[in-house]
Coordinates of C-alpha atoms and ligand atoms in Angstrom, one line a residue:
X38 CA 39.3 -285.1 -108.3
X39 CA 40.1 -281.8 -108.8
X40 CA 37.0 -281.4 -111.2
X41 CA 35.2 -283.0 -109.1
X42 CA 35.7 -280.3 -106.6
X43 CA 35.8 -277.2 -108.3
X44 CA 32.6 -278.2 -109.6
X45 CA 30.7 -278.7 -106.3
X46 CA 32.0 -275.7 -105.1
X47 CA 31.0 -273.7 -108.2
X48 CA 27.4 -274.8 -108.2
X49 CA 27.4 -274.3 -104.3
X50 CA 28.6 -270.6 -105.3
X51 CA 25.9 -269.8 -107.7
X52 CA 23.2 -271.3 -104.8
X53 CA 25.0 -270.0 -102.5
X54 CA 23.3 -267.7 -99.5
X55 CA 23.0 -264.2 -100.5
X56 CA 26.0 -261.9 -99.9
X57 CA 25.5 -258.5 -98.7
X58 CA 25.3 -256.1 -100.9
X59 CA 28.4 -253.8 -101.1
X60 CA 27.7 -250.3 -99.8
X61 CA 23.9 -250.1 -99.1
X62 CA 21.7 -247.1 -99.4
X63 CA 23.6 -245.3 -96.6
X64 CA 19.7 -243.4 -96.1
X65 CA 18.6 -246.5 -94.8
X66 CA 21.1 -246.5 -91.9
X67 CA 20.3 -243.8 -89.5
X68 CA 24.3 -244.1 -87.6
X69 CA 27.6 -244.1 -89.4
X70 CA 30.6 -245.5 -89.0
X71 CA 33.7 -243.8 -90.9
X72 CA 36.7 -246.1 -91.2
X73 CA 40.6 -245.4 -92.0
X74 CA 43.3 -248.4 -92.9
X75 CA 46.9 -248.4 -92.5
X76 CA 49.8 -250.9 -93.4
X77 CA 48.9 -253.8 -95.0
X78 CA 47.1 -255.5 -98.0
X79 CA 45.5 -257.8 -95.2
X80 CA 44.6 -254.5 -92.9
X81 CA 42.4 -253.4 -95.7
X82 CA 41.0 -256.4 -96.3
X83 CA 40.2 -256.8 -92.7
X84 CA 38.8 -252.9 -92.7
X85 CA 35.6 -254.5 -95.5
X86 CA 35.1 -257.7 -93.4
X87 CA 34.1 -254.8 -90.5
X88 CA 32.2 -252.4 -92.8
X89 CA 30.3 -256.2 -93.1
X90 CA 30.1 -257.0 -89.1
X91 CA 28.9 -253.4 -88.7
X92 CA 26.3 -252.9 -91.7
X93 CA 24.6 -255.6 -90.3
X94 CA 24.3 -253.9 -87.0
X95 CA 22.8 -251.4 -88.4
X96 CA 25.4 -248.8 -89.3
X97 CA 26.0 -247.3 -92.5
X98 CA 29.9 -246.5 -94.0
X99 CA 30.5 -243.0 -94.7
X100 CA 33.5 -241.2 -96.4
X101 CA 32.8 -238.7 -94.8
X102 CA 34.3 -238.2 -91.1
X103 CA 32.2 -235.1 -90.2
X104 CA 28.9 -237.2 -90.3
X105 CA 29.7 -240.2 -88.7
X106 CA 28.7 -241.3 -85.1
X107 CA 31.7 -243.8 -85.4
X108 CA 35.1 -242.9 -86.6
X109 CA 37.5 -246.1 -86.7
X110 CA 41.3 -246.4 -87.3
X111 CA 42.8 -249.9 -88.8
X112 CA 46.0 -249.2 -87.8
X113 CA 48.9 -251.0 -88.7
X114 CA 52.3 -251.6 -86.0
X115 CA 55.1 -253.2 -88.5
X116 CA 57.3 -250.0 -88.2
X117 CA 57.3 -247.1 -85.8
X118 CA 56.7 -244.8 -88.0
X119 CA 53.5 -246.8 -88.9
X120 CA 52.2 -246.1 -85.3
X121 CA 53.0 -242.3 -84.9
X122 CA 51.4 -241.8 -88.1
X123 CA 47.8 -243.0 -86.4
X124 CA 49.2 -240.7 -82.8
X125 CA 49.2 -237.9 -85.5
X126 CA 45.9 -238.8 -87.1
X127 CA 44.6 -239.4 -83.4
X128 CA 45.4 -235.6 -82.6
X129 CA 42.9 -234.6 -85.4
X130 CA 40.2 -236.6 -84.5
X131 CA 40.6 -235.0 -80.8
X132 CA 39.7 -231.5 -82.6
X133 CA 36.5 -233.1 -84.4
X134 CA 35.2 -234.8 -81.1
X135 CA 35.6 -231.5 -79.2
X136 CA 33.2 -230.3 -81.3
X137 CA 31.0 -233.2 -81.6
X138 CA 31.2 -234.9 -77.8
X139 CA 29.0 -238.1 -78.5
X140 CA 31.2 -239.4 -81.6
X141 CA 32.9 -242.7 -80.4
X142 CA 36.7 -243.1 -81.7
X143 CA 37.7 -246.8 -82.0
X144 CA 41.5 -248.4 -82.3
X145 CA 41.3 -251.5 -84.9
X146 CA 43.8 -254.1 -86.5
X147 CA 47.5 -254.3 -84.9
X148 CA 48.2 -251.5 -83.0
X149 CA 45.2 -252.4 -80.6
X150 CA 46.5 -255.7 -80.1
X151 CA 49.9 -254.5 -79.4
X152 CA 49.0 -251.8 -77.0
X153 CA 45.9 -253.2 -75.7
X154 CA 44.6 -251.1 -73.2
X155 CA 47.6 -249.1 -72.4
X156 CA 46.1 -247.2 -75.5
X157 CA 43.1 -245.6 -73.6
X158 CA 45.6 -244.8 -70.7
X159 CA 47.5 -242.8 -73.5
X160 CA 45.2 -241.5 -75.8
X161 CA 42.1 -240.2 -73.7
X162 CA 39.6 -239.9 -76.6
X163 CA 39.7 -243.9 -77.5
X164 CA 36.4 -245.4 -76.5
X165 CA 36.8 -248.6 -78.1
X166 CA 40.2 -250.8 -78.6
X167 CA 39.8 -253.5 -80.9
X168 CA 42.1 -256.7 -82.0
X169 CA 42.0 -257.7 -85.3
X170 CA 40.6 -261.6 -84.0
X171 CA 37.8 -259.8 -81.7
X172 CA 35.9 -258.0 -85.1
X173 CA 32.6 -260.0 -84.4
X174 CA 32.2 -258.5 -81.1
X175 CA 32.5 -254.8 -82.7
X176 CA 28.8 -254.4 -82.2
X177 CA 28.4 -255.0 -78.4
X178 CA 31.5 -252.8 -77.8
X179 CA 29.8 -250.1 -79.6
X180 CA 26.8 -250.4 -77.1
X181 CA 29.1 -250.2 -74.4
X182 CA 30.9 -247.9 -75.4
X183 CA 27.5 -245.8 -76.2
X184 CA 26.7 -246.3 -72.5
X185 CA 29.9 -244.1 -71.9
X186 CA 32.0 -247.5 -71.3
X187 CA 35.5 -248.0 -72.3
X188 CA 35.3 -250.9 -74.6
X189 CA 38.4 -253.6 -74.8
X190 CA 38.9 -256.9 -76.8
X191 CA 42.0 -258.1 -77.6
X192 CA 41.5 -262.3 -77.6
X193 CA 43.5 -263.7 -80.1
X194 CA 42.1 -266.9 -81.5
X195 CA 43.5 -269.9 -82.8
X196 CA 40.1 -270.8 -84.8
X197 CA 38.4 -267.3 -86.4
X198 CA 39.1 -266.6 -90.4
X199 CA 35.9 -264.8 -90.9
X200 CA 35.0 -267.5 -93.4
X201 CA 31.3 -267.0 -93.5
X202 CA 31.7 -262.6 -94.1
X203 CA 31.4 -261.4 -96.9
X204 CA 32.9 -258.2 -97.1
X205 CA 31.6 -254.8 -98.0
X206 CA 34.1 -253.5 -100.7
X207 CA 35.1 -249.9 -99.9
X208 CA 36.9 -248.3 -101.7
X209 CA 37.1 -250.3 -104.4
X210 CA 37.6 -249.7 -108.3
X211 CA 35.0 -253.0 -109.3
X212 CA 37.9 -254.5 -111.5
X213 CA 40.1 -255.9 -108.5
X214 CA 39.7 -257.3 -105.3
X215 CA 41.2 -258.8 -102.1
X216 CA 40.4 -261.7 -100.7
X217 CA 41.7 -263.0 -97.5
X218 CA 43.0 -266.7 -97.2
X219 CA 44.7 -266.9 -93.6
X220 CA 45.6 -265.1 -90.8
X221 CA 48.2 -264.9 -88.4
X222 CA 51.6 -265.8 -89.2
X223 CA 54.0 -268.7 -87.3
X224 CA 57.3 -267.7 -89.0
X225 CA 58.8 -265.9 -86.0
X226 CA 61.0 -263.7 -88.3
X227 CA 62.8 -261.9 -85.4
X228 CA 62.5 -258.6 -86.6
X229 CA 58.3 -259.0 -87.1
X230 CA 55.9 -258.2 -84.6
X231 CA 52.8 -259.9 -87.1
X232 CA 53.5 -263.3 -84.8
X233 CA 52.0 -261.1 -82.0
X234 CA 49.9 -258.8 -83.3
X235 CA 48.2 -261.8 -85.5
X236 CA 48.3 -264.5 -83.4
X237 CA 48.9 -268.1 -84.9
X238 CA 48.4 -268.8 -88.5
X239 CA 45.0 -270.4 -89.6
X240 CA 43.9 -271.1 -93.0
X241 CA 40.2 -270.5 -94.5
X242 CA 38.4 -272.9 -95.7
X243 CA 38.5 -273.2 -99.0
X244 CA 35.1 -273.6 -100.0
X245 CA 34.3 -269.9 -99.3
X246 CA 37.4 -268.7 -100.8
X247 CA 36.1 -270.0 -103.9
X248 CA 33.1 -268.7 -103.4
X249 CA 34.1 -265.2 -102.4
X250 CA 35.8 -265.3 -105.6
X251 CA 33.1 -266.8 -107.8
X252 CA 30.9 -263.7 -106.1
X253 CA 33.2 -261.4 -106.9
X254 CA 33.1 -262.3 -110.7
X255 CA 29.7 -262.4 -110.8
X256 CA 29.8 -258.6 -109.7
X257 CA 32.0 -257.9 -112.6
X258 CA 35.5 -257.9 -111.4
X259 CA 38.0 -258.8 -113.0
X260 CA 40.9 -260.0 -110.6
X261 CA 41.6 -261.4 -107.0
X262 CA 44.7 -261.6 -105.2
X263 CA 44.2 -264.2 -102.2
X264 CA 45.8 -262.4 -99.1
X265 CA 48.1 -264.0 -96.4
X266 CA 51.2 -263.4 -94.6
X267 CA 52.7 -266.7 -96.0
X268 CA 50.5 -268.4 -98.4
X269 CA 52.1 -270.9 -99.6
X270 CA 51.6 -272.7 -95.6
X271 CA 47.6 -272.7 -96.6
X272 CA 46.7 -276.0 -96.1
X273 CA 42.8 -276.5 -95.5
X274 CA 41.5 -280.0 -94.7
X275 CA 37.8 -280.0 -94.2
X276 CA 36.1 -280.6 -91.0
X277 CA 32.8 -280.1 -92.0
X278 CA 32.9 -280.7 -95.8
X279 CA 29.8 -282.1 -98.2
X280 CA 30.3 -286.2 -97.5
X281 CA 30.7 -286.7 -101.2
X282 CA 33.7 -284.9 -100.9
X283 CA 35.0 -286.9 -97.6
X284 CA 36.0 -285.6 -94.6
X285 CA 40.1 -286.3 -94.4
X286 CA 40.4 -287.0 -98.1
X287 CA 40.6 -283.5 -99.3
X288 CA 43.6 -281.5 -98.1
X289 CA 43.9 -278.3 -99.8
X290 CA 47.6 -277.2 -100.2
X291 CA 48.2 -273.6 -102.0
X292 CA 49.0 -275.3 -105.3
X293 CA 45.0 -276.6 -105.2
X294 CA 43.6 -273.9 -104.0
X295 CA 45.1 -271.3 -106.7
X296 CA 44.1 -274.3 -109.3
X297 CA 40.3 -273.8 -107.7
X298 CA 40.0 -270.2 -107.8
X299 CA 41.7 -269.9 -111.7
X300 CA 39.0 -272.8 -113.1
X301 CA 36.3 -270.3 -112.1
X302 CA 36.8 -268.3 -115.4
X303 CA 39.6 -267.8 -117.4
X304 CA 38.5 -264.2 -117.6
X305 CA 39.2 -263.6 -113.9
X306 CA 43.3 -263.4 -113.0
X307 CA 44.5 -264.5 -110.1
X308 CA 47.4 -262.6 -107.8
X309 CA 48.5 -263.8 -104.4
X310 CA 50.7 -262.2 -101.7
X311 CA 52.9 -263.1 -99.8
X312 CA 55.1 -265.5 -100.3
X313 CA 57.9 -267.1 -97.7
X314 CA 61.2 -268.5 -99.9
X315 CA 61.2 -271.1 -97.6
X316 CA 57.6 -272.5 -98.6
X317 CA 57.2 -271.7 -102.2
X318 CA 56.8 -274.9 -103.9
X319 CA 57.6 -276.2 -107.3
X320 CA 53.6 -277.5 -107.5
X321 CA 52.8 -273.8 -107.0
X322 CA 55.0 -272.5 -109.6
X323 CA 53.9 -275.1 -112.4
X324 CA 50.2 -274.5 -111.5
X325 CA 51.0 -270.5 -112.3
X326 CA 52.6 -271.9 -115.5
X327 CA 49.5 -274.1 -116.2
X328 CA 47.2 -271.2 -116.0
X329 CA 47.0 -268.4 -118.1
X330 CA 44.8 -266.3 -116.1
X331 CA 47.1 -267.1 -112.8
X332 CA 49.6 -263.6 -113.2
X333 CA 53.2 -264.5 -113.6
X334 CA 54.4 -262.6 -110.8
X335 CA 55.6 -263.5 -107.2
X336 CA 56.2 -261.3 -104.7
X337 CA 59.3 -263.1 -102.3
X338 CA 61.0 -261.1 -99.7
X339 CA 64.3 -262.0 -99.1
X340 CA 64.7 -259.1 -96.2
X341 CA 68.3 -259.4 -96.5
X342 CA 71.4 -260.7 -98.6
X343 CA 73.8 -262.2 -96.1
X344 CA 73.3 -265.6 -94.6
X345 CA 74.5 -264.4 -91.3
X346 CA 71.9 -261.6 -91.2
X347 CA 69.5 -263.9 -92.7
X348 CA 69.7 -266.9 -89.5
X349 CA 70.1 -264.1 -87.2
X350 CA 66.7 -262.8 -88.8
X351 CA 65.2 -266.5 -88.3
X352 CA 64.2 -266.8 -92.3
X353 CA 65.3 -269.9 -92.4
X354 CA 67.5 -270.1 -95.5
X355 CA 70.5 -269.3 -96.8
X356 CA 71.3 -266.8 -99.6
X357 CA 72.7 -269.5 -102.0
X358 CA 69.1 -271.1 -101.0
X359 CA 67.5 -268.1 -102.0
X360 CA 69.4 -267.8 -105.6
X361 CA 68.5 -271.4 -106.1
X362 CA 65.2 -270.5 -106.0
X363 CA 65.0 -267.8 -108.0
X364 CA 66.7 -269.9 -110.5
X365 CA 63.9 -272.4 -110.3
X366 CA 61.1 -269.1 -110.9
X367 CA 62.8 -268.6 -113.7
X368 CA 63.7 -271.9 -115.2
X369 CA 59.8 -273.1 -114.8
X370 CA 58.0 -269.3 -115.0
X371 CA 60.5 -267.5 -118.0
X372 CA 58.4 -264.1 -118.1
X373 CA 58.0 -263.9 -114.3
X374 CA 57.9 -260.4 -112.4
X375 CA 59.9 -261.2 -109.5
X376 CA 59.8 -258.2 -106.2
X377 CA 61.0 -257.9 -102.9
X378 CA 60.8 -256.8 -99.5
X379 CA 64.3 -255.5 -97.6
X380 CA 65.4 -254.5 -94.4
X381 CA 68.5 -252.3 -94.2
X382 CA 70.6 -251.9 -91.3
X383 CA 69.8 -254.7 -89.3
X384 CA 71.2 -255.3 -85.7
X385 CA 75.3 -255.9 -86.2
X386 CA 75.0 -255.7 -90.1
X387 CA 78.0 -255.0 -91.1
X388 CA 79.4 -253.3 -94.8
X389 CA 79.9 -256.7 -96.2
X390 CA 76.5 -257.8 -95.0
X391 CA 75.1 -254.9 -96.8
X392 CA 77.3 -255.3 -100.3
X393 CA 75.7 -258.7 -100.1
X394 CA 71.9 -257.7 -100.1
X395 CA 72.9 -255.2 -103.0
X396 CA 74.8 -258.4 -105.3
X397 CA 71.4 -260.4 -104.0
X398 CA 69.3 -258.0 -105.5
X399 CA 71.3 -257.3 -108.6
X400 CA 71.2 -261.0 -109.1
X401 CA 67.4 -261.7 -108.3
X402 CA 66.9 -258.5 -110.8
X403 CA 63.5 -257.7 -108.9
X404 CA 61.3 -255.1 -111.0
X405 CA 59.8 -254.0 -107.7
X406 CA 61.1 -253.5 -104.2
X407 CA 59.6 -252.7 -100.9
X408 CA 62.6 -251.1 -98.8
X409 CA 63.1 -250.4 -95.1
X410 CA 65.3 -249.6 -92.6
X411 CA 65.2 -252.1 -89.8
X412 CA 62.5 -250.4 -87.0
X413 CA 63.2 -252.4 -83.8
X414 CA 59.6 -253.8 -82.3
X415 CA 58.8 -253.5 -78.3
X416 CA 58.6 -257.3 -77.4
X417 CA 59.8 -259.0 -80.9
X418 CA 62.5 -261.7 -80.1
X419 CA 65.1 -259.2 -81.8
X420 CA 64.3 -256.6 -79.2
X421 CA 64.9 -259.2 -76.5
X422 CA 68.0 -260.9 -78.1
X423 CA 70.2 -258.7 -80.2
X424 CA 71.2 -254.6 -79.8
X425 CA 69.7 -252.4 -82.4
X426 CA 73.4 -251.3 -83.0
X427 CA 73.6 -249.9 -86.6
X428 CA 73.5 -246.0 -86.1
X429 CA 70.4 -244.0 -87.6
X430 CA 73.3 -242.5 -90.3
X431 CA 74.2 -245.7 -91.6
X432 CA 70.8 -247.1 -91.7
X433 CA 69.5 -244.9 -93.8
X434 CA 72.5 -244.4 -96.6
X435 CA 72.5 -247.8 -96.8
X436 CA 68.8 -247.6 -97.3
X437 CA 69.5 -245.2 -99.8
X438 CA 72.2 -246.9 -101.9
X439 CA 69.4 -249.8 -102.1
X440 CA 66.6 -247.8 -103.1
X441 CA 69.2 -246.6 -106.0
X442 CA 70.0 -249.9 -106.8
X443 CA 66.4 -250.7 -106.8
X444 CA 65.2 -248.0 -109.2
X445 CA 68.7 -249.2 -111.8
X446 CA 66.8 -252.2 -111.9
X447 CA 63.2 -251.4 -112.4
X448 CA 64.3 -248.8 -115.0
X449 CA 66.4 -252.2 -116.5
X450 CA 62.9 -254.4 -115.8
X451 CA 61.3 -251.3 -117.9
X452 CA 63.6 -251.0 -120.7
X453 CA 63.3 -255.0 -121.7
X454 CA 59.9 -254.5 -122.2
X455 CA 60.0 -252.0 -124.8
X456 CA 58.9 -253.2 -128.2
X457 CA 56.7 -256.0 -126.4
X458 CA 53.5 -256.8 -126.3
X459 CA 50.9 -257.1 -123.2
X460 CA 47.3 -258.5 -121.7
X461 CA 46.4 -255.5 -120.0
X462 CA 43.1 -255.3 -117.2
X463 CA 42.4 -251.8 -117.2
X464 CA 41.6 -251.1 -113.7
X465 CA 40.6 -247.1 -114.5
X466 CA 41.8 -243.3 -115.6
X467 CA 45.6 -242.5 -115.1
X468 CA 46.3 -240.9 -112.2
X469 CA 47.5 -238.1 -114.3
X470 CA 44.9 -237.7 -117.3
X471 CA 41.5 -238.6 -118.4
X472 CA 42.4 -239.1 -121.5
X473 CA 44.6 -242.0 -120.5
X474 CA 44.0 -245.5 -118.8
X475 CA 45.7 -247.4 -116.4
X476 CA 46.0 -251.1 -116.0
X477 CA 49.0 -253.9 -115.3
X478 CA 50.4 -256.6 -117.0
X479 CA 50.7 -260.5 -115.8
X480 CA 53.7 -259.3 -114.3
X481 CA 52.2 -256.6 -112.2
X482 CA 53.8 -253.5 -114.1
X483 CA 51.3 -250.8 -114.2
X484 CA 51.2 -249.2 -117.7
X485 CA 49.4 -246.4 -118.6
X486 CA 48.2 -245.8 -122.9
X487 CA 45.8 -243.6 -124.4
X488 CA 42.4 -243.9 -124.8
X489 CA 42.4 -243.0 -128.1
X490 CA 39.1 -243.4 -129.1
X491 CA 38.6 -246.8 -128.6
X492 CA 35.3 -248.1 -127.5
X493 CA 37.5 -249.8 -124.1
X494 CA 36.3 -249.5 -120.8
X495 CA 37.4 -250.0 -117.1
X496 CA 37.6 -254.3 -116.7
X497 CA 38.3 -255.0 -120.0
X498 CA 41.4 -256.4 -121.2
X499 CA 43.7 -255.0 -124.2
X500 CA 46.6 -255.7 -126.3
X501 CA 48.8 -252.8 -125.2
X502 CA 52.3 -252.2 -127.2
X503 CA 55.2 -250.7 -124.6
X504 CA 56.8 -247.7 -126.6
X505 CA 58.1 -245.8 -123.9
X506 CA 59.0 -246.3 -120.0
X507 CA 59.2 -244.2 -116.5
X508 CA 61.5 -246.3 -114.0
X509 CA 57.9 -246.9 -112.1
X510 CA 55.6 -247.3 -114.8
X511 CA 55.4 -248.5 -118.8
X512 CA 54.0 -245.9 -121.1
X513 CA 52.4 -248.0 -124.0
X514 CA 49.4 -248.3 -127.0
X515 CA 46.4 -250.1 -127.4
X516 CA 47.2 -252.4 -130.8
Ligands
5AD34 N1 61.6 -253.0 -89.4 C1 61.7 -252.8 -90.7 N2 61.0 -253.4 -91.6 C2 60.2 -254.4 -91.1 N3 59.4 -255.3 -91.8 C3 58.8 -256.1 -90.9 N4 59.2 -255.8 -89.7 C4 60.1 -254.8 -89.8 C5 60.8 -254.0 -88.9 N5 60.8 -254.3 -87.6 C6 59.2 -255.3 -93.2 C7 59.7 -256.7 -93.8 C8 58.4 -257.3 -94.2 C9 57.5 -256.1 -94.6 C10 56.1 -256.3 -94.6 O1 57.9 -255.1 -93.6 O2 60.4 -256.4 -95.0 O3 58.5 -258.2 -95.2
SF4_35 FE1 56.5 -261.2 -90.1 FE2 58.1 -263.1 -91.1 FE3 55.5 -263.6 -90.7 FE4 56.2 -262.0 -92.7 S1 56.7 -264.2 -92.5 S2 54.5 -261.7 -91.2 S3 58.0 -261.0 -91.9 S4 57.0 -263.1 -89.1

């Protein structure tokens, strides 16, 4: 069946209608748009799908801010200090529209959602405020907003994925690219204000995925990662699908649709973030075994080490849960790069509560972790229920004493590698020299080797030795 499928949807990719190009000819647009992201993967990813909406409106990206007629901020709402960095960046663009009156500022992604339009009440120089569900409607804003209109839409919607978009890569190094799966999120972890900012959760159906990503190899790249805030709840049954395929025989879980995207070449890998503890599913893990191209590496926030925390939190499992299924990563996945995201300090966390995130983490042995202290969320159902009682002080040693724990382990992660050997995609220069490149491993560890004289370029893959390690990156050489 699954042949079947993969096949359809892989001739129906190479007839497929024409995608936009990436970044046209910006001569042939005679009004810019300049656009900023913040936050998330899925922000970004969001940020191309309106370069799309509004190149086909007639308005050419820039990078630079100074001549666009439209300057755009894809702003992100997960932590405070997430929203004052876009206040700061707002007081900036105040000094450039002084000088240029007629340049239209508009508010994107979750922070517009959130805020709504309190935001033009607050920030005076916000002509246009823009949910990250309402994209489609960019364009008639923009008129309004030319007429000298405030412009607001904020609708949530239960249906839109932005299926049929293709998105205008910005930014983007042609090896690796994002593609978007779902949107919204229906976890109601207690600490997240995603559930509001994102509305419900709503999958994308799979036949454009696949094609997005068949596109995207025929450009030349090298790599997706599918995008969601919980992918392994993707579950896609077509409405609308070709007959020969049925209408309510095909239901596409996560494990299918990972299978779909891999069988379009073994020469493309395939990434995807995030995923929930609660949702990961042995059929996922032996498809990423089954695959070769599929990258052995999962990215599974645990958020916190103590069960207590963890129910008050709403994630739904246990820590003993948790460990079981780390077990079960590595038991089916051996080589598996395991990370993390984790929340210090929060509400009535207590010094036990905290030693048990830091034994959860030394057990998981996570090469990677993304660490925060708990940010409390106007109108998230921990703001509502529980006191955000853990003083500043505490939060952020204890942050601290897990950010040390973290980099012991990466530097241990590191330091097994040595001696071994690696499929590397390089993805471009090092940061640091020319003379080097830079690429990752299966596992998501970004190693850097010399060039060395090799005949190697950007999107190819090599056989890199690790000789030497940074607790952040491998230091290696092409064999
Ligand atoms: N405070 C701190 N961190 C948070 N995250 C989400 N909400 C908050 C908050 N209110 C973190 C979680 C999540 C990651 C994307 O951001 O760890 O997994
Ligand atoms: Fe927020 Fe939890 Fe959904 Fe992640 S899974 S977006 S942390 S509610």
């Amino acid at each position: 069946m699954l042949d079947v499928l993969t096949q359809k949807i892989h001739d129906e990719a190479r007839q497929g209608e024409a995608y936009t190009p990436f970044i046209n000819d910006p001569a042939q647009y005679h009004k810019k748009f300049y656009i900023e992201s913040y936050g998330c993967q899925m922000n970004f990813s969001d940020s191309e799908i309106v370069a799309s909406i509004l190149q086909n409106a007639g308005f050419g990206a820039t990078r630079n801010v100074a001549e666009a007629d439209l300057v755009l901020l894809n702003t992100c709402s997960i932590r405070e200090k997430a929203e004052q960095t876009v206040r700061k960046r707002l007081t900036e663009f105040r000094k450039i529209k002084q000088a240029k009156p007629g340049l239209l500022v508009g508010i994107l992604g979750c922070m517009a959602e959130r805020l709504k339009s309190k935001l033009l009440e607050e920030e005076h120089l916000v002509d246009l405020v823009v949910g990250p569900d309402a994209y489609r409607s960019l364009p008639g804003l923009v008129e309004e907003a030319e007429g000298g209109q405030k412009a607001v839409n904020v609708l949530l919607s239960r249906e839109e994925t932005y299926a049929d978009i293709s998105p205008v890569r910005l930014n983007s190094n042609g090896v690796s690219g994002f593609v978007s799966i779902m949107r919204g999120c229906n976890n109601m972890c207690t600490f997240c204000v995603v559930p509001f900012t994102r509305g419900r959760e709503r999958s994308r159906d799979a036949f454009s995925i696949v094609r997005e990503c068949q596109d995207l190899f025929d450009r030349g790249y090298k790599e997706v990662t599918l995008l969601g805030q919980n992918v392994d709840s993707y579950y896609f049954t077509p409405e609308t699908g070709d007959s020969s395929l049925g209408k309510a025989t095909v239901v596409v879980t996560f494990a299918l649709l990972l299978e779909m995207v891999a069988k379009i070449s073994p020469l493309l890998r395939v990434r995807f973030s995030t995923s929930h503890p609660k949702d990961i599913t042995d059929d996922v893990l032996h498809v990423i075994t089954r695959y070769e191209n599929i990258c052995k590496y999962i990215h599974l926030p645990v958020q916190s080490g103590s069960s207590r925390i963890l129910q008050m939190m709403n994630r739904t499992y246990t820590r003993e849960w948790y460990m079981a299924k780390i077990n079960r990563i590595r038991e089916i996945i051996p080589n598996c790069g395991i990370s993390s995201d984790i929340i210090a300090g929060f509400c009535t966390e207590t010094e036990q509560d905290h030693q048990d995130t830091l034994s959860l983490m030394e057990y998981s042995g996570y090469d990677l972790s993304y660490m925060f202290f708990y940010s409390e969320r106007p109108g998230t159902l921990a703001q509502r229920r529980y006191k955000d009682d853990v003083p500043e002080a505490v939060k952020k040693r204890r942050l601290q004493e897990i950010v040390d724990l973290q980099n012991r382990l990466s530097k241990e992660s590191n330091k097994k590698d040595q001696g071994k050997t690696f499929e590397v995609l390089i993805e471009g220069d090092s940061k640091k020299s020319e003379q080097d490149w830079m690429g990752r491993t299966s596992q998501n560890k970004v190693i850097v080797f010399s060039k060395s004289g090799n005949a190697y370029k950007k999107g190819d893959y090599v056989k890199v030795k690790v000789t030497d390690c940074t607790k952040a990156t491998l230091l290696g050489e092409i064999i």
